[in-house]
XYZ file of C-alpha atoms in Angstrom:
589
model
C 0.000 0.000 0.000
C 2.840 2.323 0.922
C 4.600 1.579 -2.362
C 1.474 2.545 -4.321
C 1.261 5.882 -2.473
C 4.920 6.609 -3.213
C 4.419 5.696 -6.877
C 1.307 7.876 -7.157
C 3.067 10.800 -5.489
C 6.040 10.438 -7.846
C 3.798 10.422 -10.942
C 1.970 13.557 -9.760
C 5.287 15.311 -9.069
C 6.612 14.453 -12.541
C 3.415 15.723 -14.167
C 3.604 19.002 -12.246
C 7.285 19.428 -13.150
C 6.537 18.873 -16.849
C 3.693 21.372 -16.719
C 5.801 24.011 -14.992
C 8.632 23.411 -17.426
C 6.294 23.910 -20.389
C 5.005 27.158 -18.899
C 8.526 28.368 -18.272
C 9.560 27.526 -21.834
C 6.552 29.398 -23.136
C 7.492 32.458 -21.096
C 11.086 32.157 -22.224
C 9.962 31.878 -25.840
C 7.830 34.963 -25.436
C 10.758 36.815 -23.918
C 13.054 35.735 -26.747
C 10.485 36.830 -29.306
C 10.194 40.158 -27.562
C 13.962 40.520 -27.606
C 14.035 39.705 -31.305
C 11.320 42.286 -31.861
C 13.343 44.851 -29.939
C 16.437 44.009 -31.967
C 14.431 44.526 -35.147
C 13.500 48.067 -34.157
C 15.444 50.909 -35.743
C 18.720 51.656 -34.026
C 19.185 54.723 -31.908
C 17.840 56.193 -28.684
C 14.172 57.049 -28.190
C 13.196 60.439 -29.577
C 13.490 63.319 -27.187
C 15.931 61.582 -24.848
C 19.118 63.258 -25.965
C 20.663 66.482 -24.800
C 21.318 68.809 -27.680
C 24.708 70.473 -28.125
C 26.388 68.441 -25.387
C 30.160 68.637 -25.021
C 31.660 65.750 -27.022
C 35.211 66.350 -25.807
C 36.849 63.314 -24.217
C 37.885 64.240 -20.673
C 39.441 60.970 -19.459
C 43.050 59.843 -19.156
C 42.712 56.464 -20.848
C 41.386 56.509 -24.411
C 38.285 57.683 -26.241
C 35.974 54.662 -26.271
C 33.872 56.232 -29.033
C 36.862 56.418 -31.410
C 36.396 53.497 -33.817
C 40.067 53.426 -34.867
C 40.984 51.752 -31.571
C 39.087 48.576 -32.467
C 39.900 45.756 -34.898
C 37.461 44.913 -37.670
C 35.936 41.914 -35.916
C 34.909 44.142 -32.966
C 33.373 46.918 -35.065
C 29.972 45.208 -34.938
C 29.905 45.375 -31.145
C 31.040 49.011 -31.260
C 28.195 49.890 -33.628
C 25.687 48.232 -31.292
C 27.172 50.145 -28.392
C 27.002 53.473 -30.205
C 23.415 52.696 -31.276
C 22.477 51.898 -27.654
C 21.770 48.258 -28.455
C 24.702 47.091 -26.346
C 25.705 48.413 -22.903
C 29.364 47.397 -23.058
C 31.943 48.793 -25.490
C 34.345 46.323 -27.138
C 37.900 45.682 -26.004
C 40.407 47.968 -27.758
C 43.606 46.996 -29.480
C 46.386 47.187 -26.916
C 50.151 47.163 -27.141
C 52.517 44.245 -26.721
C 55.124 44.536 -23.988
C 58.701 43.378 -24.572
C 61.398 43.474 -21.933
C 64.956 42.644 -21.055
C 66.486 42.247 -17.628
C 68.925 40.512 -15.383
C 69.350 39.384 -11.809
C 70.494 36.713 -9.406
C 70.199 33.038 -10.356
C 70.371 30.573 -7.449
C 70.059 26.789 -7.423
C 68.364 25.730 -4.196
C 69.618 22.221 -3.562
C 71.793 20.301 -1.100
C 74.849 22.539 -1.537
C 74.535 26.159 -0.303
C 74.013 28.643 -3.143
C 76.276 31.646 -3.648
C 74.640 35.023 -4.114
C 75.715 37.394 -6.854
C 77.661 39.578 -4.420
C 79.411 36.431 -3.109
C 80.860 35.801 -6.583
C 77.887 33.622 -7.296
C 75.860 33.268 -10.469
C 73.469 35.530 -12.303
C 71.077 35.500 -15.207
C 69.454 37.474 -18.005
C 65.904 37.314 -19.270
C 63.908 38.232 -22.361
C 60.127 38.377 -22.239
C 57.079 39.171 -24.353
C 53.763 39.902 -22.649
C 50.226 40.417 -23.983
C 47.145 41.472 -22.100
C 44.021 39.332 -22.405
C 41.996 41.608 -20.133
C 42.315 44.308 -17.522
C 43.470 41.817 -14.878
C 44.877 38.850 -16.797
C 47.772 38.597 -19.211
C 50.126 36.001 -20.636
C 53.882 36.183 -20.890
C 56.528 34.128 -22.656
C 59.916 34.430 -20.927
C 63.346 33.015 -21.634
C 65.937 32.930 -18.856
C 69.604 32.094 -19.219
C 71.253 31.654 -15.848
C 74.380 30.402 -14.162
C 74.118 29.231 -10.546
C 77.115 28.549 -8.297
C 77.035 26.413 -5.179
C 79.779 25.918 -2.560
C 79.883 23.993 0.709
C 80.804 26.153 3.658
C 81.066 23.138 5.949
C 83.101 20.045 5.141
C 81.059 16.963 4.242
C 81.861 13.286 3.977
C 78.635 12.371 2.158
C 79.113 12.507 -1.575
C 79.271 10.319 -4.648
C 80.529 10.591 -8.223
C 82.506 12.222 -9.663
C 84.476 12.715 -6.429
C 84.689 8.973 -5.793
C 86.186 8.495 -9.244
C 89.116 10.708 -8.303
C 89.987 8.772 -5.159
C 88.053 10.762 -2.565
C 86.611 8.327 0.009
C 83.089 9.158 1.229
C 81.664 8.067 4.552
C 79.746 5.183 3.061
C 82.957 3.650 1.626
C 85.220 4.301 4.635
C 86.820 1.504 6.677
C 88.711 1.342 9.922
C 91.944 1.480 7.977
C 90.759 4.130 5.459
C 88.995 7.056 7.053
C 86.601 9.221 5.016
C 87.845 12.362 3.245
C 86.114 15.616 4.224
C 85.629 17.765 1.138
C 83.986 21.039 0.088
C 81.782 20.586 -2.975
C 81.870 23.349 -5.590
C 79.472 23.215 -8.559
C 78.438 25.449 -11.437
C 74.993 25.023 -13.067
C 74.279 26.523 -16.484
C 70.575 26.586 -17.355
C 68.124 27.739 -20.003
C 64.475 28.077 -19.048
C 61.424 28.711 -21.223
C 58.344 29.814 -19.255
C 54.740 30.449 -20.204
C 53.250 32.588 -17.434
C 49.615 33.226 -16.595
C 49.638 36.579 -14.810
C 47.183 38.320 -12.505
C 47.537 42.080 -12.254
C 46.333 44.248 -9.365
C 46.382 48.004 -9.074
C 45.040 49.348 -12.364
C 41.389 49.241 -11.263
C 41.003 52.305 -9.063
C 37.855 53.939 -7.723
C 39.567 57.120 -6.569
C 42.078 58.097 -9.264
C 42.236 57.967 -13.033
C 45.590 56.202 -13.403
C 48.152 54.435 -11.242
C 51.881 54.496 -11.858
C 52.520 51.324 -9.895
C 51.220 47.819 -10.507
C 51.578 44.619 -8.499
C 51.311 41.245 -10.199
C 51.553 37.565 -9.445
C 51.720 34.570 -11.725
C 52.032 30.839 -12.166
C 54.196 29.490 -14.923
C 54.733 26.341 -16.915
C 58.404 25.941 -17.741
C 60.867 23.674 -19.487
C 64.355 23.624 -18.017
C 67.558 22.501 -19.646
C 70.649 22.426 -17.417
C 74.230 21.191 -17.244
C 76.118 21.037 -13.936
C 79.878 20.772 -13.585
C 82.073 20.129 -10.537
C 85.339 21.723 -9.394
C 86.887 18.536 -7.916
C 90.525 18.927 -9.069
C 93.055 21.714 -8.863
C 94.726 23.348 -11.861
C 97.177 20.439 -12.073
C 94.297 17.928 -12.038
C 95.207 16.703 -8.567
C 92.834 16.271 -5.647
C 92.389 19.352 -3.475
C 93.990 19.373 -0.045
C 90.940 20.944 1.583
C 92.451 20.988 5.078
C 95.093 23.484 3.956
C 92.836 25.781 1.888
C 89.658 25.890 3.997
C 90.812 28.473 6.520
C 91.322 26.243 9.529
C 88.999 24.450 11.950
C 87.961 27.631 13.789
C 87.088 29.706 10.727
C 83.577 31.069 10.306
C 81.400 30.121 7.330
C 82.210 33.446 5.657
C 85.932 32.965 6.207
C 85.722 29.385 4.876
C 83.932 30.594 1.729
C 86.486 33.290 1.017
C 89.408 30.920 1.674
C 87.983 28.272 -0.652
C 87.273 30.794 -3.425
C 90.877 31.985 -3.136
C 92.434 28.517 -2.938
C 90.367 26.736 -5.619
C 90.614 27.383 -9.342
C 87.654 28.350 -11.521
C 87.742 25.411 -13.907
C 84.738 23.241 -12.894
C 86.408 20.676 -15.044
C 84.215 17.644 -14.430
C 80.611 16.967 -15.436
C 78.465 16.324 -12.393
C 76.183 13.412 -11.745
C 72.770 13.906 -13.321
C 69.453 12.208 -13.832
C 68.998 9.885 -16.779
C 66.256 11.989 -18.340
C 65.996 13.420 -21.849
C 68.527 15.921 -23.170
C 68.204 19.253 -24.996
C 70.332 22.211 -26.188
C 74.015 21.279 -25.950
C 73.268 17.967 -24.255
C 71.610 19.634 -21.270
C 69.461 17.568 -18.940
C 65.795 18.376 -19.392
C 63.267 18.869 -16.612
C 59.731 20.172 -16.215
C 59.818 23.278 -14.025
C 56.520 24.864 -12.942
C 56.961 28.134 -11.116
C 55.299 30.851 -9.106
C 56.305 34.459 -8.818
C 55.342 38.000 -7.972
C 56.589 41.440 -8.817
C 55.959 45.134 -9.001
C 56.069 47.505 -11.972
C 56.556 51.264 -12.062
C 55.445 53.196 -15.140
C 57.839 55.848 -16.436
C 55.592 56.881 -19.335
C 53.162 55.264 -21.778
C 56.003 53.411 -23.518
C 58.410 52.428 -20.752
C 58.172 50.811 -17.336
C 60.568 49.096 -14.964
C 59.865 46.037 -12.870
C 61.290 43.947 -10.053
C 60.153 40.372 -9.625
C 61.063 37.079 -8.011
C 60.418 33.675 -9.531
C 60.768 30.280 -7.841
C 60.947 27.256 -10.151
C 60.298 23.773 -8.773
C 61.540 20.503 -10.245
C 61.512 16.818 -9.335
C 65.173 16.552 -10.337
C 67.577 16.334 -7.328
C 70.711 16.848 -9.439
C 70.496 20.547 -10.352
C 73.334 21.253 -7.901
C 75.227 18.125 -9.009
C 74.473 15.882 -6.035
C 71.665 14.069 -4.312
C 73.353 13.925 -0.913
C 72.449 16.304 1.851
C 74.207 17.075 5.116
C 75.268 14.370 7.616
C 72.374 13.226 9.739
C 72.917 10.991 12.784
C 76.402 10.035 11.672
C 75.144 8.832 8.288
C 74.601 10.194 4.802
C 71.374 12.103 4.128
C 69.456 11.339 0.955
C 69.010 15.096 0.325
C 66.096 16.817 -1.388
C 63.742 14.980 -3.720
C 63.807 17.914 -6.145
C 65.966 21.002 -6.368
C 64.563 24.450 -7.099
C 65.747 27.654 -8.746
C 65.227 31.179 -7.495
C 65.524 34.000 -10.037
C 65.334 37.565 -8.699
C 65.444 40.089 -11.539
C 65.227 43.731 -12.557
C 63.794 44.450 -16.032
C 63.078 47.340 -18.376
C 59.957 46.935 -20.525
C 58.824 48.688 -23.677
C 55.266 48.850 -25.030
C 55.261 48.259 -28.786
C 52.799 50.411 -30.743
C 50.967 49.035 -33.750
C 48.182 50.776 -35.669
C 46.180 52.816 -33.168
C 46.393 50.953 -29.883
C 46.168 51.763 -26.204
C 48.615 50.840 -23.498
C 48.506 47.241 -22.246
C 45.168 46.834 -20.498
C 46.827 46.024 -17.170
C 47.791 49.721 -17.075
C 44.300 50.948 -18.040
C 41.590 51.756 -15.527
C 38.336 50.259 -16.907
C 36.369 52.684 -14.721
C 37.736 55.661 -16.675
C 34.886 55.543 -19.194
C 32.139 55.039 -16.611
C 33.259 57.829 -14.290
C 33.770 60.310 -17.146
C 30.423 59.381 -18.659
C 28.794 60.234 -15.322
C 30.630 63.570 -15.098
C 30.609 64.551 -18.795
C 27.818 62.584 -20.546
C 28.613 62.027 -24.215
C 26.954 58.704 -24.980
C 24.494 58.335 -22.120
C 20.781 58.612 -22.959
C 19.512 61.596 -21.007
C 16.134 63.356 -21.108
C 15.986 66.937 -22.258
C 15.869 69.171 -19.191
C 12.413 70.505 -18.320
C 12.713 73.844 -16.521
C 9.639 75.431 -14.883
C 8.115 78.606 -16.344
C 5.035 79.387 -14.263
C 4.033 82.569 -16.094
C 4.746 80.955 -19.511
C 6.577 83.988 -20.840
C 9.444 81.917 -22.302
C 11.940 82.726 -19.528
C 12.451 79.939 -16.983
C 11.723 80.706 -13.342
C 15.363 80.460 -12.252
C 16.265 83.360 -14.579
C 12.919 85.239 -14.494
C 13.214 88.597 -12.709
C 9.466 89.194 -13.097
C 7.918 85.759 -12.387
C 4.279 86.945 -12.499
C 4.097 88.578 -15.916
C 0.464 88.679 -17.214
C -0.338 86.264 -20.020
C 0.394 87.476 -23.552
C 2.669 90.361 -22.515
C 5.946 90.599 -24.416
C 9.008 90.364 -22.158
C 12.725 91.047 -22.431
C 15.572 88.586 -21.783
C 15.085 88.968 -18.018
C 11.426 87.979 -18.216
C 10.149 91.499 -17.467
C 7.549 93.326 -19.617
C 9.019 95.422 -22.432
C 9.496 99.107 -21.724
C 10.603 100.628 -25.044
C 11.250 104.153 -23.736
C 12.585 103.026 -20.323
C 10.251 105.411 -18.526
C 9.368 102.822 -15.877
C 5.910 102.058 -17.296
C 5.775 98.783 -19.274
C 4.509 99.005 -22.830
C 1.275 97.120 -22.162
C 0.279 99.851 -19.640
C 2.008 102.795 -21.365
C -0.335 105.191 -23.154
C 2.648 107.031 -24.607
C 4.997 104.263 -25.816
C 7.903 106.553 -26.723
C 8.205 109.444 -24.295
C 11.182 111.781 -24.889
C 13.543 111.855 -21.935
C 13.133 115.602 -21.667
C 9.490 114.945 -20.786
C 10.293 112.697 -17.825
C 9.126 111.918 -15.215
C 5.958 110.343 -16.555
C 2.670 109.731 -14.816
C 1.152 106.309 -14.016
C -0.013 105.967 -17.636
C 3.478 106.611 -19.003
C 2.621 110.069 -20.337
C 5.307 112.758 -20.074
C 4.854 116.312 -18.751
C 6.073 118.393 -21.689
C 4.140 121.503 -22.729
C 1.559 120.342 -25.238
C 1.194 122.510 -28.350
C -1.792 122.381 -30.642
C -2.248 118.879 -32.074
C 0.137 117.376 -29.519
C -2.257 114.647 -28.533
C -2.621 113.558 -32.123
C 1.155 113.462 -32.610
C 2.025 111.419 -29.526
C -1.053 109.286 -29.125
C -0.938 105.521 -29.482
C -4.551 105.068 -30.456
C -5.692 103.596 -33.745
C -7.452 106.688 -35.033
C -7.580 106.322 -38.773
C -8.953 109.809 -39.499
C -7.087 111.584 -42.241
C -4.975 114.613 -41.488
C -3.518 113.249 -38.251
C 0.125 112.177 -38.083
C 0.265 108.336 -37.707
C 3.978 108.405 -36.737
C 3.672 110.115 -33.381
C 7.146 111.220 -32.286
C 9.254 108.660 -34.158
C 12.635 110.347 -34.549
C 15.086 110.474 -37.425
C 18.312 108.467 -37.428
C 21.625 108.378 -39.255
C 23.223 105.006 -40.001
C 26.904 104.688 -40.900
C 28.065 101.586 -42.823
C 31.710 100.465 -42.721
C 33.808 101.399 -45.754
C 32.994 99.201 -48.797
C 30.573 97.036 -46.814
C 26.840 96.402 -46.844
C 26.852 94.357 -43.638
C 24.592 95.353 -40.732
C 27.031 95.741 -37.833
C 26.277 95.889 -34.120
C 25.973 99.677 -34.022
C 23.476 99.786 -36.890
C 21.558 96.837 -35.441
C 21.144 98.659 -32.110
C 19.762 101.767 -33.843
C 17.397 99.669 -35.954
C 16.067 97.830 -32.878
C 15.009 101.210 -31.440
C 13.391 102.166 -34.753
C 11.605 98.808 -34.860
C 10.157 99.328 -31.373
C 8.871 102.738 -32.421
C 7.318 101.387 -35.632
C 5.646 98.564 -33.700
C 4.169 101.191 -31.374
C 2.814 103.121 -34.354
C 1.662 100.425 -36.794
C 0.236 102.929 -39.348
C 3.481 104.848 -39.703
C 5.732 104.580 -42.747
C 9.472 105.298 -42.597
C 11.593 106.772 -45.394
C 15.007 105.092 -45.851
C 17.365 107.211 -47.985
C 20.806 106.032 -49.044
C 23.625 108.421 -49.793
C 25.837 108.012 -52.839
C 25.684 109.678 -56.237
C 27.953 110.710 -59.053
C 28.958 107.231 -60.259
C 27.361 103.892 -61.024
C 29.315 102.195 -58.227
C 28.144 104.737 -55.630
C 24.533 104.510 -56.765
C 24.578 100.701 -56.635
C 26.200 100.797 -53.185
C 23.545 103.287 -52.023
C 20.765 100.960 -53.212
C 22.402 97.945 -51.502
C 22.597 99.779 -48.160
C 18.900 100.728 -48.218
C 17.861 97.250 -49.303
C 19.955 95.606 -46.551
C 18.230 97.753 -43.900
C 14.700 97.008 -45.127
C 15.420 93.272 -45.349
C 16.945 93.289 -41.853
C 13.838 94.988 -40.425
C 11.675 92.323 -41.998
C 13.807 89.319 -41.055
C 14.684 90.458 -37.543
C 11.571 92.343 -36.431
C 8.867 91.137 -38.860
C 8.103 94.666 -40.122
C 6.536 94.444 -43.611
C 8.472 95.912 -46.518
C 5.379 97.938 -47.481
C 5.935 100.142 -44.425
C 9.100 101.637 -45.941
C 9.675 104.184 -48.684
C 12.806 103.191 -50.650
C 15.094 106.067 -51.779
C 18.750 106.040 -52.852
C 21.307 108.168 -54.706
C 21.212 111.074 -52.267
C 24.042 113.614 -52.270
C 25.330 112.342 -48.933
C 28.367 110.061 -48.539
C 27.737 106.596 -50.037
C 28.310 104.986 -46.582
C 25.521 106.989 -44.898
C 21.822 106.065 -44.757
C 19.183 108.389 -43.324
C 15.865 107.318 -41.863
C 12.878 109.490 -40.912
C 9.126 109.123 -40.408
C 7.071 109.780 -43.500
C 4.927 112.886 -43.679
C 1.146 112.464 -43.330
C 0.476 112.423 -47.058
C 3.916 111.175 -48.194
C 4.025 107.982 -50.225
C 6.549 106.031 -52.283
C 7.615 102.565 -53.481
C 9.087 99.952 -51.169
C 10.383 97.792 -54.008
C 12.866 99.626 -56.214
C 15.002 97.658 -58.708
C 18.796 98.008 -58.425
C 20.170 100.656 -60.775
C 23.296 98.768 -61.831
C 22.916 95.084 -60.841
C 25.918 93.949 -62.887
C 28.358 96.022 -60.846
C 29.964 94.036 -58.024
């Protein structure tokens, strides 16, 4: 009975799982279809979500992500999607290769103490090529040529070939009649190492500065080692060393023993040391697999050069790098020594970044946050809504700049948001019953009317009403003006434009008034044509700039005045004339 319940429960669970899976797949399919539909839409940001006239200057200290020349052809598709806002991440740019050369100390860590460089020990040189595969990871191929020197600083009686072949008697072969010989082993190891390093960089990603000059890195390496070790077992006459006489005496310190041995022994290393029976390479060198670990620090001088200090430790399973497998004496007997010797390479290098095409520095020097932070501070690519600034009185001047925030609806305002006051008498035009009041008539009353003596007909001359009765002057007190053009020019300059803006305000106040524009210049075809051009330029400017119809002007030219002078005056009550006058000499330039 229990088995049936378990079986029934299992079947129900499977059915529910299948049903849920089908629903999930359906939702996923719908989502995929939606994504495909989105991808099919035209590229580009939604309308109205871009700032106009934004600053497109690149402000960062890395590289301009929006510059397509930094990217190879196969990444141009991703760049286009990014620029079209279909992709949030820009592609990886082309970056430089790093090549370097250096040198340092090369020490074999085995059963015989290693000599440091300053102890007349060995050293090495290195060549390397490095390529970034990301902002944190890179790969490096490095070749190291090194020479390591090892020298006992305590006498030992545990040794084997080649010393035994020259008549030295080790502890394991000694008898009661033939005591063991205490010797000082001296070896020289020449090695070539090829390493492929997988490097992790730290220090380029910074949240608080654009660039760092210092970088820390660590790595693991896969290496192939070829080495040849030789022994200094015989003196220059190929006789056994008398170590008792050249070691500095029984009471000498380790430093004194080392110096005495280096002085008393030759530098021949005449005999090949014992080695493993592995494969050989490069000048019959023994071959060994040598994985390694290391760490270092780099300091950037400029975009092309940097210097670095690093330390690498290479591990092997070969115990013969130092020429022996015997360690120190333990318990009166010979020690078997280390199972595998190691190599320590401490180096100083100078690196150069190789430019090709248009490429950035190696990415382990680039801060990937450069683009994001600069995009937040100086948006160039970001989709941003157009700013909406409040304008409560709807006069076209936003509240933050509006000096008169409660302007009545429909009233024309100036750039400060205040009602226009053409004559600057303190009464805005929409309340002023005398739009243009001469300054000599100030102060004005509450209606903007001045207090000048009023001769007969004064009210008709200065009024702003729309009386269309004949015989009354429709131009009020519009004044005359003199406009001076620059020599040989028909361009409306700032001075002329300022005078014309005053005339335009007066003509808008008196919409039935016509103005006579008379150009000076007579006596030659050139002067007459120039006179016509000056008058025409003024009338066109009044129409384009202030929307005053051409029909409100009377066009005259060829006056006796200087050809650079134009006069303007209000037309008399019954004065009339053409506004469209053909040029007298259109072929003259």
